[in-house]
Amino acid sequence: VYHQRRHSGIGMSPMKKWEIGVFGNAEIQGVGLAPRPVDRLSVLLDFLPSFQRTIQPFGVTIDGLRYYDEALRAWINAVESDNPTNKRSFVFRRDPRDISAIWFKDPALNQYFKIPFANLSLPSMSIWEHAQARASLRKEGIDSTDESQLLRTISEMRSHVEESKARTKRSRRQAQRRKEHE
């Protein structure tokens, strides 16, 4: 409704002003419609949360989870071009709904590569599920960076949710959130 009504500040409706700006009229030349992005995945990845990390021989560590793929091999222990004593850090992106992989944009190829967990036995999980598992491990007094313990805790949490899903509304909602984030 707002976009269709006359606006006192611009002397016309916002919709009409937009049409003139994009398509033009007899007095003003329009700018035209913006081009659609060619690669939808790159657009999505450009807006995901990013992390600056150096690449080690074992891969990359984010939140205690290790990631590795052959695409990283060329950049292991890379140094800054202007200061060879400092290791070069790279930008990695991660979807919080599924942290089983991160995305690395190779600076030489200008292309994204999907980098999975180094330990492929870990299940896909959301950042929220990972935080819950780490908190549970800390509460038990266990090192929360141990991947085998993390796997055990996530499996226990999921089985507990499955068991109680039919009993409580809250558990059903939590199970639904996990399905939506997978």
mmCIF file of C-alpha atoms in Angstrom:
data_model
loop_
_atom_site.group_PDB
_atom_site.id
_atom_site.type_symbol
_atom_site.label_atom_id
_atom_site.label_comp_id
_atom_site.label_asym_id
_atom_site.label_seq_id
_atom_site.Cartn_x
_atom_site.Cartn_y
_atom_site.Cartn_z
ATOM 1 C CA VAL A 1 0.000 0.000 0.000
ATOM 2 C CA TYR A 2 2.800 2.437 0.946
ATOM 3 C CA HIS A 3 4.558 1.999 -2.394
ATOM 4 C CA GLN A 4 1.363 2.766 -4.331
ATOM 5 C CA ARG A 5 0.389 5.968 -2.503
ATOM 6 C CA ARG A 6 1.668 9.449 -3.293
ATOM 7 C CA HIS A 7 4.642 10.451 -1.131
ATOM 8 C CA SER A 8 4.852 14.142 -0.226
ATOM 9 C CA GLY A 9 8.686 14.178 -0.207
ATOM 10 C CA ILE A 10 9.120 12.917 -3.785
ATOM 11 C CA GLY A 11 5.841 14.144 -5.272
ATOM 12 C CA MET A 12 4.774 10.701 -6.537
ATOM 13 C CA SER A 13 4.448 7.122 -5.338
ATOM 14 C CA PRO A 14 7.688 5.296 -4.459
ATOM 15 C CA MET A 15 6.810 2.647 -7.086
ATOM 16 C CA LYS A 16 6.557 5.294 -9.819
ATOM 17 C CA LYS A 17 9.869 6.843 -8.707
ATOM 18 C CA TRP A 18 11.540 3.420 -8.897
ATOM 19 C CA GLU A 19 10.148 2.803 -12.394
ATOM 20 C CA ILE A 20 11.494 6.157 -13.582
ATOM 21 C CA GLY A 21 14.888 5.422 -12.033
ATOM 22 C CA VAL A 22 15.167 2.006 -13.651
ATOM 23 C CA PHE A 23 13.361 2.453 -16.984
ATOM 24 C CA GLY A 24 13.471 6.230 -17.400
ATOM 25 C CA ASN A 25 10.936 8.612 -18.936
ATOM 26 C CA ALA A 26 10.960 11.533 -21.413
ATOM 27 C CA GLU A 27 13.191 13.673 -19.144
ATOM 28 C CA ILE A 28 15.371 11.133 -17.294
ATOM 29 C CA GLN A 29 17.322 8.222 -18.715
ATOM 30 C CA GLY A 30 16.918 5.035 -16.649
ATOM 31 C CA VAL A 31 19.812 2.925 -15.430
ATOM 32 C CA GLY A 32 18.228 -0.376 -16.450
ATOM 33 C CA LEU A 33 17.770 -3.567 -14.485
ATOM 34 C CA ALA A 34 20.812 -4.908 -12.667
ATOM 35 C CA PRO A 35 22.268 -8.049 -14.261
ATOM 36 C CA ARG A 36 21.498 -11.331 -12.550
ATOM 37 C CA PRO A 37 24.488 -13.077 -11.008
ATOM 38 C CA VAL A 38 25.766 -15.904 -13.201
ATOM 39 C CA ASP A 39 26.916 -18.141 -10.356
ATOM 40 C CA ARG A 40 24.305 -18.383 -7.594
ATOM 41 C CA LEU A 41 26.616 -20.414 -5.344
ATOM 42 C CA SER A 42 29.267 -17.673 -5.352
ATOM 43 C CA VAL A 43 26.663 -15.097 -4.350
ATOM 44 C CA LEU A 44 25.546 -17.304 -1.443
ATOM 45 C CA LEU A 45 29.127 -17.955 -0.351
ATOM 46 C CA ASP A 46 30.062 -14.273 -0.491
ATOM 47 C CA PHE A 47 27.473 -13.566 2.217
ATOM 48 C CA LEU A 48 28.357 -16.444 4.590
ATOM 49 C CA PRO A 49 30.334 -15.754 7.783
ATOM 50 C CA SER A 50 34.072 -15.688 7.102
ATOM 51 C CA PHE A 51 37.191 -16.694 9.026
ATOM 52 C CA GLN A 52 40.842 -15.745 8.521
ATOM 53 C CA ARG A 53 43.124 -18.776 8.949
ATOM 54 C CA THR A 54 46.563 -19.981 7.959
ATOM 55 C CA ILE A 55 46.823 -23.344 6.222
ATOM 56 C CA GLN A 56 48.839 -25.930 8.151
ATOM 57 C CA PRO A 57 50.053 -29.378 6.999
ATOM 58 C CA PHE A 58 46.995 -30.935 8.706
ATOM 59 C CA GLY A 59 44.601 -28.395 7.138
ATOM 60 C CA VAL A 60 42.599 -25.646 8.808
ATOM 61 C CA THR A 61 41.069 -25.519 12.296
ATOM 62 C CA ILE A 62 37.883 -23.582 13.058
ATOM 63 C CA ASP A 63 36.121 -23.962 16.439
ATOM 64 C CA GLY A 64 38.252 -26.995 17.277
ATOM 65 C CA LEU A 65 37.226 -28.840 14.103
ATOM 66 C CA ARG A 66 39.837 -29.700 11.486
ATOM 67 C CA TYR A 67 39.150 -29.435 7.762
ATOM 68 C CA TYR A 68 41.323 -30.733 4.926
ATOM 69 C CA ASP A 69 41.225 -31.254 1.175
ATOM 70 C CA GLU A 70 43.823 -31.520 -1.587
ATOM 71 C CA ALA A 71 42.820 -28.028 -2.796
ATOM 72 C CA LEU A 72 44.691 -26.640 0.242
ATOM 73 C CA ARG A 73 47.954 -28.447 -0.537
ATOM 74 C CA ALA A 74 49.437 -25.655 -2.692
ATOM 75 C CA TRP A 75 48.910 -23.125 0.113
ATOM 76 C CA ILE A 76 50.284 -25.095 3.099
ATOM 77 C CA ASN A 77 52.646 -22.888 5.125
ATOM 78 C CA ALA A 78 52.364 -20.081 2.542
ATOM 79 C CA VAL A 79 54.062 -16.837 3.624
ATOM 80 C CA GLU A 80 53.181 -13.192 3.070
ATOM 81 C CA SER A 81 54.757 -11.838 -0.120
ATOM 82 C CA ASP A 82 55.810 -8.563 1.521
ATOM 83 C CA ASN A 83 56.953 -10.159 4.818
ATOM 84 C CA PRO A 84 58.300 -13.734 4.441
ATOM 85 C CA THR A 85 58.504 -14.208 8.221
ATOM 86 C CA ASN A 86 54.690 -14.117 8.563
ATOM 87 C CA LYS A 87 52.412 -16.918 7.417
ATOM 88 C CA ARG A 88 49.736 -15.934 4.945
ATOM 89 C CA SER A 89 46.161 -16.091 6.141
ATOM 90 C CA PHE A 90 43.285 -16.952 3.851
ATOM 91 C CA VAL A 91 39.543 -16.342 3.950
ATOM 92 C CA PHE A 92 37.313 -19.334 4.642
ATOM 93 C CA ARG A 93 33.520 -19.260 4.665
ATOM 94 C CA ARG A 94 31.134 -21.537 6.537
ATOM 95 C CA ASP A 95 27.389 -22.035 6.491
ATOM 96 C CA PRO A 96 26.244 -22.143 10.154
ATOM 97 C CA ARG A 97 23.451 -24.561 9.216
ATOM 98 C CA ASP A 98 25.978 -27.194 8.095
ATOM 99 C CA ILE A 99 29.538 -26.925 9.392
ATOM 100 C CA SER A 100 30.651 -30.270 7.937
ATOM 101 C CA ALA A 101 32.446 -28.318 5.217
ATOM 102 C CA ILE A 102 33.981 -24.895 4.756
ATOM 103 C CA TRP A 103 34.570 -23.004 1.536
ATOM 104 C CA PHE A 104 38.012 -21.824 0.455
ATOM 105 C CA LYS A 105 38.428 -19.274 -2.320
ATOM 106 C CA ASP A 106 41.711 -20.042 -4.007
ATOM 107 C CA PRO A 107 43.380 -16.648 -4.619
ATOM 108 C CA ALA A 108 45.245 -17.879 -7.706
ATOM 109 C CA LEU A 109 42.243 -19.490 -9.416
ATOM 110 C CA ASN A 110 39.608 -17.128 -7.963
ATOM 111 C CA GLN A 111 37.368 -20.146 -7.449
ATOM 112 C CA TYR A 112 35.665 -21.640 -4.379
ATOM 113 C CA PHE A 113 36.548 -25.149 -3.175
ATOM 114 C CA LYS A 114 34.534 -27.169 -0.663
ATOM 115 C CA ILE A 115 36.772 -28.390 2.169
ATOM 116 C CA PRO A 116 35.220 -31.215 4.282
ATOM 117 C CA PHE A 117 36.031 -32.313 7.821
ATOM 118 C CA ALA A 118 39.474 -33.923 8.031
ATOM 119 C CA ASN A 119 37.804 -36.682 10.064
ATOM 120 C CA LEU A 120 35.134 -37.930 7.665
ATOM 121 C CA SER A 121 33.477 -40.011 10.394
ATOM 122 C CA LEU A 122 32.020 -36.819 11.914
ATOM 123 C CA PRO A 123 28.387 -36.264 10.909
ATOM 124 C CA SER A 124 27.100 -33.064 9.387
ATOM 125 C CA MET A 125 25.913 -30.708 12.100
ATOM 126 C CA SER A 126 24.876 -27.124 12.641
ATOM 127 C CA ILE A 127 26.970 -24.645 14.599
ATOM 128 C CA TRP A 128 24.297 -24.677 17.303
ATOM 129 C CA GLU A 129 24.401 -28.454 17.639
ATOM 130 C CA HIS A 130 28.206 -28.310 17.823
ATOM 131 C CA ALA A 131 28.040 -25.684 20.581
ATOM 132 C CA GLN A 132 25.566 -27.835 22.540
ATOM 133 C CA ALA A 133 27.839 -30.856 22.270
ATOM 134 C CA ARG A 134 30.914 -28.885 23.386
ATOM 135 C CA ALA A 135 28.993 -27.426 26.332
ATOM 136 C CA SER A 136 27.859 -30.916 27.322
ATOM 137 C CA LEU A 137 31.458 -32.197 27.169
ATOM 138 C CA ARG A 138 32.722 -29.255 29.245
ATOM 139 C CA LYS A 139 30.032 -29.961 31.832
ATOM 140 C CA GLU A 140 31.298 -33.565 32.046
ATOM 141 C CA GLY A 141 34.875 -32.266 32.432
ATOM 142 C CA ILE A 142 36.024 -33.690 29.094
ATOM 143 C CA ASP A 143 38.217 -31.880 26.562
ATOM 144 C CA SER A 144 35.681 -30.546 24.058
ATOM 145 C CA THR A 145 38.153 -30.552 21.138
ATOM 146 C CA ASP A 146 38.447 -34.372 21.084
ATOM 147 C CA GLU A 147 36.638 -35.346 17.880
ATOM 148 C CA SER A 148 35.817 -38.900 19.012
ATOM 149 C CA GLN A 149 34.185 -37.546 22.176
ATOM 150 C CA LEU A 150 32.350 -34.958 20.076
ATOM 151 C CA LEU A 151 31.039 -37.708 17.772
ATOM 152 C CA ARG A 152 29.870 -39.743 20.773
ATOM 153 C CA THR A 153 28.151 -36.728 22.347
ATOM 154 C CA ILE A 154 26.362 -35.712 19.151
ATOM 155 C CA SER A 155 25.196 -39.299 18.611
ATOM 156 C CA GLU A 156 23.888 -39.430 22.180
ATOM 157 C CA MET A 157 22.150 -36.070 21.811
ATOM 158 C CA ARG A 158 20.483 -37.162 18.573
ATOM 159 C CA SER A 159 19.339 -40.495 19.955
ATOM 160 C CA HIS A 160 17.967 -38.750 23.047
ATOM 161 C CA VAL A 161 16.021 -36.342 20.837
ATOM 162 C CA GLU A 162 14.690 -39.219 18.744
ATOM 163 C CA GLU A 163 13.557 -41.103 21.866
ATOM 164 C CA SER A 164 11.816 -38.152 23.421
ATOM 165 C CA LYS A 165 10.510 -36.658 20.185
ATOM 166 C CA ALA A 166 7.143 -38.323 20.546
ATOM 167 C CA ARG A 167 6.860 -37.355 24.219
ATOM 168 C CA THR A 168 7.430 -33.630 24.271
ATOM 169 C CA LYS A 169 6.579 -30.758 22.023
ATOM 170 C CA ARG A 170 9.911 -29.078 22.730
ATOM 171 C CA SER A 171 11.901 -32.095 21.572
ATOM 172 C CA ARG A 172 9.814 -32.335 18.403
ATOM 173 C CA ARG A 173 10.614 -28.680 17.655
ATOM 174 C CA GLN A 174 14.336 -29.254 18.271
ATOM 175 C CA ALA A 175 14.319 -32.259 15.945
ATOM 176 C CA GLN A 176 12.545 -30.198 13.293
ATOM 177 C CA ARG A 177 15.144 -27.397 13.636
ATOM 178 C CA ARG A 178 17.941 -29.911 13.138
ATOM 179 C CA LYS A 179 16.232 -31.297 10.008
ATOM 180 C CA GLU A 180 15.762 -27.779 8.629
ATOM 181 C CA HIS A 181 19.405 -26.898 9.245
ATOM 182 C CA GLU A 182 20.693 -30.057 7.570
#
